[in-house]
Amino acid sequence: MDETAPQKGTVTQRAIERIKAMIGEGRLEPGQRLPTERDLAAQIGISRSSMREAIRALTVMGVLEARHGSGIYVTQLEAGDLLETFGVVADLSRGPRLVELLEVRRILESTATGLAAARITADQLAEVEKHLTAMNATEDPEEILAHDIAFHREIVSAAGNETMAAILDGLSSRTFRARVWRGYQEEGAFARTRREHAAIHRALVARDPDTARAAAAAHVGEVEHWLRAQLGG
Amino acid sequence: MDETAPQKGTVTQRAIERIKAMIGEGRLEPGQRLPTERDLAAQIGISRSSMREAIRALTVMGVLEARHGSGIYVTQLEAGDLLETFGVVADLSRGPRLVELLEVRRILESTATGLAAARITADQLAEVEKHLTAMNATEDPEEILAHDIAFHREIVSAAGNETMAAILDGLSSRTFRARVWRGYQEEGAFARTRREHAAIHRALVARDPDTARAAAAAHVGEVEHWLRAQLGG
DNA sequence: CACCATCATGTGGTCGGACCACCACGGGTC
DNA sequence: GACCCGTGGTGGTCCGACCACATGATGGTG
């Protein structure tokens, strides 16, 4: 038995845990620059290749950020950084799981919209209205989708919970919505979507949390119901 | 200009997109075995090292699974596989973000508990009761924590939304709860926790969704309120 | 024939070293 | 003082070798 820590699992896994522990214990602050890959590898006693894989893993998790030619840095550890992979989940999910994802979105987004009705500022409301009118002024599906996403994002961020906003961002990833909504809107759901958006907007202007929550739940619920029917038939 | 795809970003990034696309297009089915690292690398035209990093990235996302000596396989792409990194978020979050995470958990878990009250089977209810009594029968904090987690997990999974259950699993990761609840329970919150658990259980037995939802929201809300006070003072 | 220990093969895991692409900094130029 | 450019250091990529493990074939044994 030697004095070095016994090998648990793969060396790369060890390295990942080591770095995660350093951050968890506060020895590495957000934004701080790490030693070079070569130094880190030597320090832990593994090869640079393995250390690179560990860094890649932490990069994917949104914990580290590698800048070519500059160095490796700890991210700000904000919700957006850490939940980026959430979009991948939405992109690769199919069948019944899509309905489950929409259900989660309905629950979170309706709550967030309700909160937003009580907290939204005049500036934020103006931004929401900008996307609402822009969405109604064009027929280009791409543009509509972009403003649709921005419309909801603005509302959700007005609720004041960055973590929830980040999760909903992943749940509303562009490719995800494009996939689900393509069929939905082809069935002439444009008019209904506009009506629902208008209802949400009205509730926000009226600072009516209950109505806003219900309107958002109904909005997402419509898509959810349509998708459920698609899968069932 | 050559006929090969132009290099967008790093080669590793390209490889990640390629494999993700293969799965998204259905060319790779869940559970299926991929070509060897060496073959994949040659096929895309990159080195094995870079391909390994791409595989590592997808492994972290829960999309692929590497079995030493056997091969690389596509996971079942179930919620649990894909949302594993969610626990890392909870583990590395601190300060105000912990409150935000608890708020998300309160929203989702209260809804799930309400649904469970309407859907839970006799067997599942028996399992819930098992953990409830076991939790009350011991003084060992470790054991209490384990049964506490299992108690909530059983209820949430009874709600029938695997995706939601997976998210809540991450939000209730062992280290996360250990960190937050250590201080909370040291303040003599054991009795209150037991009362709240009993209330949730009663509502489940009575098949009363509204009461169950309220009880769960109050339960998580208590911890949330305590944590908010800790950070404020 | 049925069973099991053994081994050969192929796989992912690790290593070391080399070179390339890029960035940041500082000295030189105007 | 502002600007340009060289230079050192960093992450990104590649190669080839070896190790650790899992699996199936092999051949012996009952």
Short mmCIF file of C-alpha atoms (C1' of nucleotides) in Angstrom, two decimals, chain A residues 10-12 38 45-50 68-69, chain C residues 13-24:
data_model
loop_
_atom_site.label_atom_id
_atom_site.label_comp_id
_atom_site.label_asym_id
_atom_site.label_seq_id
_atom_site.Cartn_x
_atom_site.Cartn_y
_atom_site.Cartn_z
CA THR A 10 -10.65 5.27 -13.80
CA VAL A 11 -7.92 7.86 -13.48
CA THR A 12 -10.00 10.34 -15.44
CA ARG A 38 0.22 19.98 -18.34
CA GLY A 45 -0.02 12.32 -11.52
CA ILE A 46 -1.84 11.38 -14.71
CA SER A 47 -1.15 11.90 -18.38
CA ARG A 48 -2.21 15.00 -20.20
CA SER A 49 -4.61 13.00 -22.38
CA SER A 50 -6.54 11.77 -19.36
CA HIS A 68 -7.82 28.35 -26.80
CA GLY A 69 -4.46 30.02 -26.33
"C1'" DG C 13 -8.24 3.16 -20.86
"C1'" DT C 14 -3.74 5.29 -20.26
"C1'" DC C 15 0.49 7.12 -21.49
"C1'" DG C 16 4.25 10.19 -23.59
"C1'" DG C 17 5.74 13.14 -26.93
"C1'" DA C 18 5.34 15.87 -30.92
"C1'" DC C 19 3.39 19.50 -33.59
"C1'" DC C 20 -0.29 23.05 -34.80
"C1'" DA C 21 -3.49 27.16 -33.97
"C1'" DC C 22 -4.38 30.76 -31.27
"C1'" DC C 23 -3.96 34.50 -27.73
"C1'" DA C 24 -1.69 37.77 -24.78
#
